[in-house]
JSON list of C-alpha atoms in Angstrom, two decimals:
[
{"chain": "S", "resi": 26, "resn": "MET", "atom": "CA", "xyz": [-9.62, 239.07, 119.47]},
{"chain": "S", "resi": 27, "resn": "GLY", "atom": "CA", "xyz": [-9.00, 240.74, 116.43]},
{"chain": "S", "resi": 28, "resn": "LEU", "atom": "CA", "xyz": [-10.41, 244.47, 115.57]},
{"chain": "S", "resi": 29, "resn": "THR", "atom": "CA", "xyz": [-13.29, 243.39, 113.70]},
{"chain": "S", "resi": 30, "resn": "ALA", "atom": "CA", "xyz": [-14.82, 240.82, 116.20]},
{"chain": "S", "resi": 31, "resn": "ASP", "atom": "CA", "xyz": [-14.41, 243.54, 119.15]},
{"chain": "S", "resi": 32, "resn": "ILE", "atom": "CA", "xyz": [-16.38, 245.69, 117.04]},
{"chain": "S", "resi": 33, "resn": "CYS", "atom": "CA", "xyz": [-19.03, 243.28, 116.52]},
{"chain": "S", "resi": 34, "resn": "ASP", "atom": "CA", "xyz": [-19.22, 242.74, 120.18]},
{"chain": "S", "resi": 35, "resn": "ILE", "atom": "CA", "xyz": [-19.65, 246.45, 120.77]},
{"chain": "S", "resi": 36, "resn": "TYR", "atom": "CA", "xyz": [-21.30, 247.59, 117.90]},
{"chain": "S", "resi": 37, "resn": "ARG", "atom": "CA", "xyz": [-23.19, 244.82, 116.17]},
{"chain": "S", "resi": 38, "resn": "GLU", "atom": "CA", "xyz": [-26.15, 246.77, 115.52]},
{"chain": "S", "resi": 39, "resn": "LYS", "atom": "CA", "xyz": [-23.95, 249.74, 113.48]},
{"chain": "S", "resi": 40, "resn": "VAL", "atom": "CA", "xyz": [-21.97, 247.64, 111.66]},
{"chain": "S", "resi": 41, "resn": "THR", "atom": "CA", "xyz": [-22.29, 245.56, 108.12]},
{"chain": "S", "resi": 42, "resn": "LEU", "atom": "CA", "xyz": [-20.44, 242.73, 107.41]},
{"chain": "S", "resi": 43, "resn": "ALA", "atom": "CA", "xyz": [-18.98, 241.83, 103.59]},
{"chain": "S", "resi": 44, "resn": "ASP", "atom": "CA", "xyz": [-19.83, 238.62, 102.25]},
{"chain": "S", "resi": 45, "resn": "PRO", "atom": "CA", "xyz": [-16.28, 237.16, 103.21]},
{"chain": "S", "resi": 46, "resn": "MET", "atom": "CA", "xyz": [-15.08, 237.02, 99.55]},
{"chain": "S", "resi": 47, "resn": "PHE", "atom": "CA", "xyz": [-12.04, 238.68, 99.42]},
{"chain": "S", "resi": 48, "resn": "LYS", "atom": "CA", "xyz": [-8.25, 237.51, 99.85]},
{"chain": "S", "resi": 49, "resn": "SER", "atom": "CA", "xyz": [-5.85, 239.54, 101.60]},
{"chain": "S", "resi": 50, "resn": "PHE", "atom": "CA", "xyz": [-2.40, 240.77, 100.09]},
{"chain": "S", "resi": 51, "resn": "GLY", "atom": "CA", "xyz": [0.22, 242.89, 101.37]},
{"chain": "S", "resi": 52, "resn": "LYS", "atom": "CA", "xyz": [2.06, 242.83, 105.00]},
{"chain": "S", "resi": 53, "resn": "LYS", "atom": "CA", "xyz": [-0.56, 244.90, 106.75]},
{"chain": "S", "resi": 54, "resn": "GLN", "atom": "CA", "xyz": [-3.64, 242.79, 107.53]},
{"chain": "S", "resi": 55, "resn": "THR", "atom": "CA", "xyz": [-5.77, 245.51, 109.58]},
{"chain": "S", "resi": 56, "resn": "PHE", "atom": "CA", "xyz": [-7.03, 248.55, 108.47]},
{"chain": "S", "resi": 57, "resn": "TYR", "atom": "CA", "xyz": [-9.50, 251.17, 108.81]},
{"chain": "S", "resi": 58, "resn": "GLY", "atom": "CA", "xyz": [-10.37, 254.40, 107.37]},
{"chain": "S", "resi": 59, "resn": "PRO", "atom": "CA", "xyz": [-13.09, 256.76, 105.51]},
{"chain": "S", "resi": 60, "resn": "ILE", "atom": "CA", "xyz": [-14.29, 255.04, 101.91]},
{"chain": "S", "resi": 61, "resn": "HIS", "atom": "CA", "xyz": [-13.40, 256.68, 98.91]},
{"chain": "S", "resi": 62, "resn": "THR", "atom": "CA", "xyz": [-14.90, 255.11, 95.65]},
{"chain": "S", "resi": 63, "resn": "VAL", "atom": "CA", "xyz": [-14.02, 254.44, 92.17]},
{"chain": "S", "resi": 64, "resn": "LYS", "atom": "CA", "xyz": [-16.02, 252.44, 89.53]},
{"chain": "S", "resi": 65, "resn": "VAL", "atom": "CA", "xyz": [-14.29, 251.15, 86.73]},
{"chain": "S", "resi": 66, "resn": "PHE", "atom": "CA", "xyz": [-14.74, 248.12, 84.57]},
{"chain": "S", "resi": 67, "resn": "GLU", "atom": "CA", "xyz": [-11.56, 246.25, 83.07]},
{"chain": "S", "resi": 68, "resn": "ASP", "atom": "CA", "xyz": [-9.48, 249.82, 83.14]},
{"chain": "S", "resi": 69, "resn": "ASN", "atom": "CA", "xyz": [-7.37, 251.23, 86.16]},
{"chain": "S", "resi": 70, "resn": "VAL", "atom": "CA", "xyz": [-6.66, 254.70, 84.96]},
{"chain": "S", "resi": 71, "resn": "LEU", "atom": "CA", "xyz": [-8.87, 256.15, 87.34]},
{"chain": "S", "resi": 72, "resn": "VAL", "atom": "CA", "xyz": [-7.72, 253.67, 90.04]},
{"chain": "S", "resi": 73, "resn": "LYS", "atom": "CA", "xyz": [-4.28, 255.27, 89.27]},
{"chain": "S", "resi": 74, "resn": "LYS", "atom": "CA", "xyz": [-5.58, 258.89, 89.81]},
{"chain": "S", "resi": 75, "resn": "SER", "atom": "CA", "xyz": [-7.73, 257.87, 92.59]},
{"chain": "S", "resi": 76, "resn": "LEU", "atom": "CA", "xyz": [-4.58, 256.53, 94.67]},
{"chain": "S", "resi": 77, "resn": "GLU", "atom": "CA", "xyz": [-2.74, 259.63, 93.69]},
{"chain": "S", "resi": 78, "resn": "ASP", "atom": "CA", "xyz": [-5.57, 261.95, 94.69]},
{"chain": "S", "resi": 79, "resn": "ILE", "atom": "CA", "xyz": [-7.66, 260.64, 98.14]},
{"chain": "S", "resi": 80, "resn": "PRO", "atom": "CA", "xyz": [-6.17, 261.93, 101.19]},
{"chain": "S", "resi": 81, "resn": "GLU", "atom": "CA", "xyz": [-3.64, 260.09, 103.30]},
{"chain": "S", "resi": 82, "resn": "GLY", "atom": "CA", "xyz": [-5.59, 257.74, 105.98]},
{"chain": "S", "resi": 83, "resn": "SER", "atom": "CA", "xyz": [-8.39, 256.50, 103.43]},
{"chain": "S", "resi": 84, "resn": "VAL", "atom": "CA", "xyz": [-9.51, 253.46, 101.92]},
{"chain": "S", "resi": 85, "resn": "LEU", "atom": "CA", "xyz": [-10.11, 252.87, 98.25]},
{"chain": "S", "resi": 86, "resn": "VAL", "atom": "CA", "xyz": [-12.84, 250.75, 97.55]},
{"chain": "S", "resi": 87, "resn": "VAL", "atom": "CA", "xyz": [-12.44, 249.69, 93.87]},
{"chain": "S", "resi": 88, "resn": "ASP", "atom": "CA", "xyz": [-15.85, 248.27, 92.24]},
{"chain": "S", "resi": 89, "resn": "GLY", "atom": "CA", "xyz": [-14.40, 246.58, 88.93]},
{"chain": "S", "resi": 90, "resn": "GLY", "atom": "CA", "xyz": [-17.87, 244.66, 88.71]},
{"chain": "S", "resi": 91, "resn": "GLY", "atom": "CA", "xyz": [-16.28, 241.63, 89.83]},
{"chain": "S", "resi": 92, "resn": "SER", "atom": "CA", "xyz": [-14.39, 240.96, 86.43]},
{"chain": "S", "resi": 93, "resn": "MET", "atom": "CA", "xyz": [-11.87, 238.45, 86.20]},
{"chain": "S", "resi": 94, "resn": "ARG", "atom": "CA", "xyz": [-10.61, 238.70, 83.03]},
{"chain": "S", "resi": 95, "resn": "CYS", "atom": "CA", "xyz": [-7.72, 241.04, 84.02]},
{"chain": "S", "resi": 96, "resn": "ALA", "atom": "CA", "xyz": [-5.83, 243.00, 86.91]},
{"chain": "S", "resi": 97, "resn": "LEU", "atom": "CA", "xyz": [-7.00, 246.67, 88.05]},
{"chain": "S", "resi": 98, "resn": "LEU", "atom": "CA", "xyz": [-4.19, 246.74, 90.55]},
{"chain": "S", "resi": 99, "resn": "GLY", "atom": "CA", "xyz": [-0.83, 245.53, 90.45]},
{"chain": "S", "resi": 100, "resn": "ASP", "atom": "CA", "xyz": [2.50, 246.65, 92.56]},
{"chain": "S", "resi": 101, "resn": "ASN", "atom": "CA", "xyz": [3.04, 249.55, 90.89]},
{"chain": "S", "resi": 102, "resn": "LEU", "atom": "CA", "xyz": [-0.18, 251.14, 92.07]},
{"chain": "S", "resi": 103, "resn": "ALA", "atom": "CA", "xyz": [0.24, 249.42, 95.21]},
{"chain": "S", "resi": 104, "resn": "ALA", "atom": "CA", "xyz": [3.23, 251.55, 95.90]},
{"chain": "S", "resi": 105, "resn": "ILE", "atom": "CA", "xyz": [1.93, 254.41, 95.51]},
{"chain": "S", "resi": 106, "resn": "ALA", "atom": "CA", "xyz": [-0.77, 253.45, 98.27]},
{"chain": "S", "resi": 107, "resn": "GLU", "atom": "CA", "xyz": [2.10, 252.66, 100.37]},
{"chain": "S", "resi": 108, "resn": "SER", "atom": "CA", "xyz": [4.13, 255.89, 99.68]},
{"chain": "S", "resi": 109, "resn": "ARG", "atom": "CA", "xyz": [0.85, 258.00, 100.15]},
{"chain": "S", "resi": 110, "resn": "LYS", "atom": "CA", "xyz": [0.14, 256.09, 103.34]},
{"chain": "S", "resi": 111, "resn": "LEU", "atom": "CA", "xyz": [-3.40, 255.13, 102.37]},
{"chain": "S", "resi": 112, "resn": "GLN", "atom": "CA", "xyz": [-4.94, 252.52, 104.69]},
{"chain": "S", "resi": 113, "resn": "GLY", "atom": "CA", "xyz": [-6.11, 249.79, 102.35]},
{"chain": "S", "resi": 114, "resn": "VAL", "atom": "CA", "xyz": [-7.49, 249.01, 99.04]},
{"chain": "S", "resi": 115, "resn": "ILE", "atom": "CA", "xyz": [-10.42, 246.82, 98.37]},
{"chain": "S", "resi": 116, "resn": "VAL", "atom": "CA", "xyz": [-11.05, 245.65, 94.95]},
{"chain": "S", "resi": 117, "resn": "PHE", "atom": "CA", "xyz": [-14.33, 243.86, 93.31]},
{"chain": "S", "resi": 118, "resn": "GLY", "atom": "CA", "xyz": [-11.80, 242.53, 90.80]},
{"chain": "S", "resi": 119, "resn": "CYS", "atom": "CA", "xyz": [-8.13, 241.14, 90.48]},
{"chain": "S", "resi": 120, "resn": "ILE", "atom": "CA", "xyz": [-4.90, 242.21, 91.30]},
{"chain": "S", "resi": 121, "resn": "ARG", "atom": "CA", "xyz": [-1.44, 240.92, 89.89]},
{"chain": "S", "resi": 122, "resn": "ASP", "atom": "CA", "xyz": [1.78, 241.01, 91.07]},
{"chain": "S", "resi": 123, "resn": "SER", "atom": "CA", "xyz": [0.48, 239.80, 94.66]},
{"chain": "S", "resi": 124, "resn": "GLY", "atom": "CA", "xyz": [4.16, 238.29, 95.32]},
{"chain": "S", "resi": 125, "resn": "GLU", "atom": "CA", "xyz": [5.55, 241.59, 95.25]},
{"chain": "S", "resi": 126, "resn": "MET", "atom": "CA", "xyz": [2.47, 243.12, 96.93]},
{"chain": "S", "resi": 127, "resn": "ASN", "atom": "CA", "xyz": [3.08, 240.72, 99.71]},
{"chain": "S", "resi": 128, "resn": "ASP", "atom": "CA", "xyz": [6.57, 242.17, 100.52]},
{"chain": "S", "resi": 129, "resn": "MET", "atom": "CA", "xyz": [4.99, 245.47, 100.70]},
{"chain": "S", "resi": 130, "resn": "ASN", "atom": "CA", "xyz": [3.54, 247.72, 103.99]},
{"chain": "S", "resi": 131, "resn": "VAL", "atom": "CA", "xyz": [0.22, 247.68, 101.90]},
{"chain": "S", "resi": 132, "resn": "SER", "atom": "CA", "xyz": [-3.29, 245.99, 102.86]},
{"chain": "S", "resi": 133, "resn": "ILE", "atom": "CA", "xyz": [-4.90, 245.02, 99.97]},
{"chain": "S", "resi": 134, "resn": "ARG", "atom": "CA", "xyz": [-8.20, 242.89, 99.26]},
{"chain": "S", "resi": 135, "resn": "ALA", "atom": "CA", "xyz": [-9.19, 241.38, 96.41]},
{"chain": "S", "resi": 136, "resn": "VAL", "atom": "CA", "xyz": [-11.60, 238.74, 94.56]},
{"chain": "S", "resi": 137, "resn": "ALA", "atom": "CA", "xyz": [-8.47, 237.01, 92.91]},
{"chain": "S", "resi": 138, "resn": "THR", "atom": "CA", "xyz": [-5.16, 237.61, 90.85]},
{"chain": "S", "resi": 139, "resn": "ASN", "atom": "CA", "xyz": [-4.78, 237.66, 87.22]},
{"chain": "S", "resi": 140, "resn": "PRO", "atom": "CA", "xyz": [-1.36, 238.39, 85.42]},
{"chain": "S", "resi": 141, "resn": "ILE", "atom": "CA", "xyz": [-3.25, 240.55, 82.28]},
{"chain": "S", "resi": 142, "resn": "LYS", "atom": "CA", "xyz": [-3.11, 244.30, 82.70]},
{"chain": "S", "resi": 143, "resn": "SER", "atom": "CA", "xyz": [-6.17, 245.94, 82.02]},
{"chain": "S", "resi": 144, "resn": "ILE", "atom": "CA", "xyz": [-6.99, 248.51, 79.29]},
{"chain": "S", "resi": 145, "resn": "LYS", "atom": "CA", "xyz": [-6.10, 252.28, 79.70]},
{"chain": "S", "resi": 146, "resn": "LYS", "atom": "CA", "xyz": [-9.30, 254.45, 78.53]},
{"chain": "S", "resi": 147, "resn": "GLY", "atom": "CA", "xyz": [-9.85, 256.04, 81.70]},
{"chain": "S", "resi": 148, "resn": "GLU", "atom": "CA", "xyz": [-13.70, 255.57, 81.64]},
{"chain": "S", "resi": 149, "resn": "GLY", "atom": "CA", "xyz": [-15.41, 255.10, 84.78]},
{"chain": "S", "resi": 150, "resn": "GLU", "atom": "CA", "xyz": [-16.90, 257.21, 87.96]},
{"chain": "S", "resi": 151, "resn": "VAL", "atom": "CA", "xyz": [-15.36, 258.31, 91.11]},
{"chain": "S", "resi": 152, "resn": "ASN", "atom": "CA", "xyz": [-16.45, 258.66, 94.73]},
{"chain": "S", "resi": 153, "resn": "VAL", "atom": "CA", "xyz": [-20.15, 257.36, 93.81]},
{"chain": "S", "resi": 154, "resn": "PRO", "atom": "CA", "xyz": [-21.84, 254.74, 95.81]},
{"chain": "S", "resi": 155, "resn": "VAL", "atom": "CA", "xyz": [-21.24, 251.14, 94.50]},
{"chain": "S", "resi": 156, "resn": "ARG", "atom": "CA", "xyz": [-22.68, 247.78, 95.82]},
{"chain": "S", "resi": 157, "resn": "PHE", "atom": "CA", "xyz": [-21.18, 244.58, 95.85]},
{"chain": "S", "resi": 158, "resn": "ALA", "atom": "CA", "xyz": [-20.57, 241.83, 98.57]},
{"chain": "S", "resi": 159, "resn": "ASN", "atom": "CA", "xyz": [-23.96, 242.17, 99.58]},
{"chain": "S", "resi": 160, "resn": "VAL", "atom": "CA", "xyz": [-23.12, 245.74, 100.89]},
{"chain": "S", "resi": 161, "resn": "ASP", "atom": "CA", "xyz": [-23.19, 249.31, 100.00]},
{"chain": "S", "resi": 162, "resn": "TRP", "atom": "CA", "xyz": [-20.17, 251.33, 100.11]},
{"chain": "S", "resi": 163, "resn": "LYS", "atom": "CA", "xyz": [-20.69, 255.20, 100.09]},
{"chain": "S", "resi": 164, "resn": "PRO", "atom": "CA", "xyz": [-17.83, 257.46, 99.82]},
{"chain": "S", "resi": 165, "resn": "GLY", "atom": "CA", "xyz": [-17.36, 259.02, 103.33]},
{"chain": "S", "resi": 166, "resn": "SER", "atom": "CA", "xyz": [-18.34, 255.63, 105.34]},
{"chain": "S", "resi": 167, "resn": "TRP", "atom": "CA", "xyz": [-15.83, 254.02, 107.22]},
{"chain": "S", "resi": 168, "resn": "VAL", "atom": "CA", "xyz": [-14.62, 250.47, 106.84]},
{"chain": "S", "resi": 169, "resn": "TYR", "atom": "CA", "xyz": [-12.56, 248.21, 108.92]},
{"chain": "S", "resi": 170, "resn": "ALA", "atom": "CA", "xyz": [-10.85, 245.07, 107.84]},
{"chain": "S", "resi": 171, "resn": "ASP", "atom": "CA", "xyz": [-8.76, 242.44, 109.46]},
{"chain": "S", "resi": 172, "resn": "GLU", "atom": "CA", "xyz": [-8.04, 238.60, 109.09]},
{"chain": "S", "resi": 173, "resn": "ASP", "atom": "CA", "xyz": [-12.28, 237.98, 110.05]},
{"chain": "S", "resi": 174, "resn": "GLY", "atom": "CA", "xyz": [-13.51, 240.14, 108.00]},
{"chain": "S", "resi": 175, "resn": "ILE", "atom": "CA", "xyz": [-14.28, 243.86, 106.24]},
{"chain": "S", "resi": 176, "resn": "LEU", "atom": "CA", "xyz": [-17.10, 245.79, 108.03]},
{"chain": "S", "resi": 177, "resn": "ILE", "atom": "CA", "xyz": [-18.91, 248.75, 106.91]},
{"chain": "S", "resi": 178, "resn": "THR", "atom": "CA", "xyz": [-20.24, 251.61, 108.97]},
{"chain": "S", "resi": 179, "resn": "GLU", "atom": "CA", "xyz": [-21.78, 254.95, 108.26]},
{"chain": "S", "resi": 180, "resn": "ASP", "atom": "CA", "xyz": [-19.79, 256.98, 110.50]},
{"chain": "S", "resi": 181, "resn": "MET", "atom": "CA", "xyz": [-16.29, 256.63, 112.68]},
{"chain": "S", "resi": 182, "resn": "LEU", "atom": "CA", "xyz": [-16.26, 254.33, 115.57]},
{"chain": "S", "resi": 183, "resn": "ASP", "atom": "CA", "xyz": [-15.24, 255.18, 119.18]},
{"chain": "S", "resi": 184, "resn": "LEU", "atom": "CA", "xyz": [-12.20, 252.44, 119.02]},
{"chain": "S", "resi": 185, "resn": "SER", "atom": "CA", "xyz": [-11.03, 253.73, 122.68]},
{"chain": "S", "resi": 186, "resn": "VAL", "atom": "CA", "xyz": [-13.68, 251.37, 124.49]},
{"chain": "S", "resi": 187, "resn": "LEU", "atom": "CA", "xyz": [-12.44, 247.97, 122.53]}
]
């Protein structure tokens, strides 16, 4: 079984399942870690800054408002996530350079791809609660993801029991 299936078997009452709307990019399929959020719309300046600033081992959750008109993350930003050893990035919106990302040791989830780059105004909010995929993403909560789905919990789970 996979990580999320095992977690659901043991911790079903403690987890919330995100709607299965994300495609997977990068070589890593499984990841988990504490959530850091950024809320933007068609502007990825704060996405880059967050990738550079959040602690190693974290997961960046990007609420891009679900926009399909441009990408919020490309291979250059994915390289930052890879070099800083971030666990993963979840984008409620689009990414680009997916072919390059698929050759990188990263785990990216996004709704779709789009070759158009975002604007660069630096507008948005960092580390605020956001809601998409029918779940609340709160800074400091934990996310667990694999090929079967994405789970959110208030606290870190004891995975030694799996």
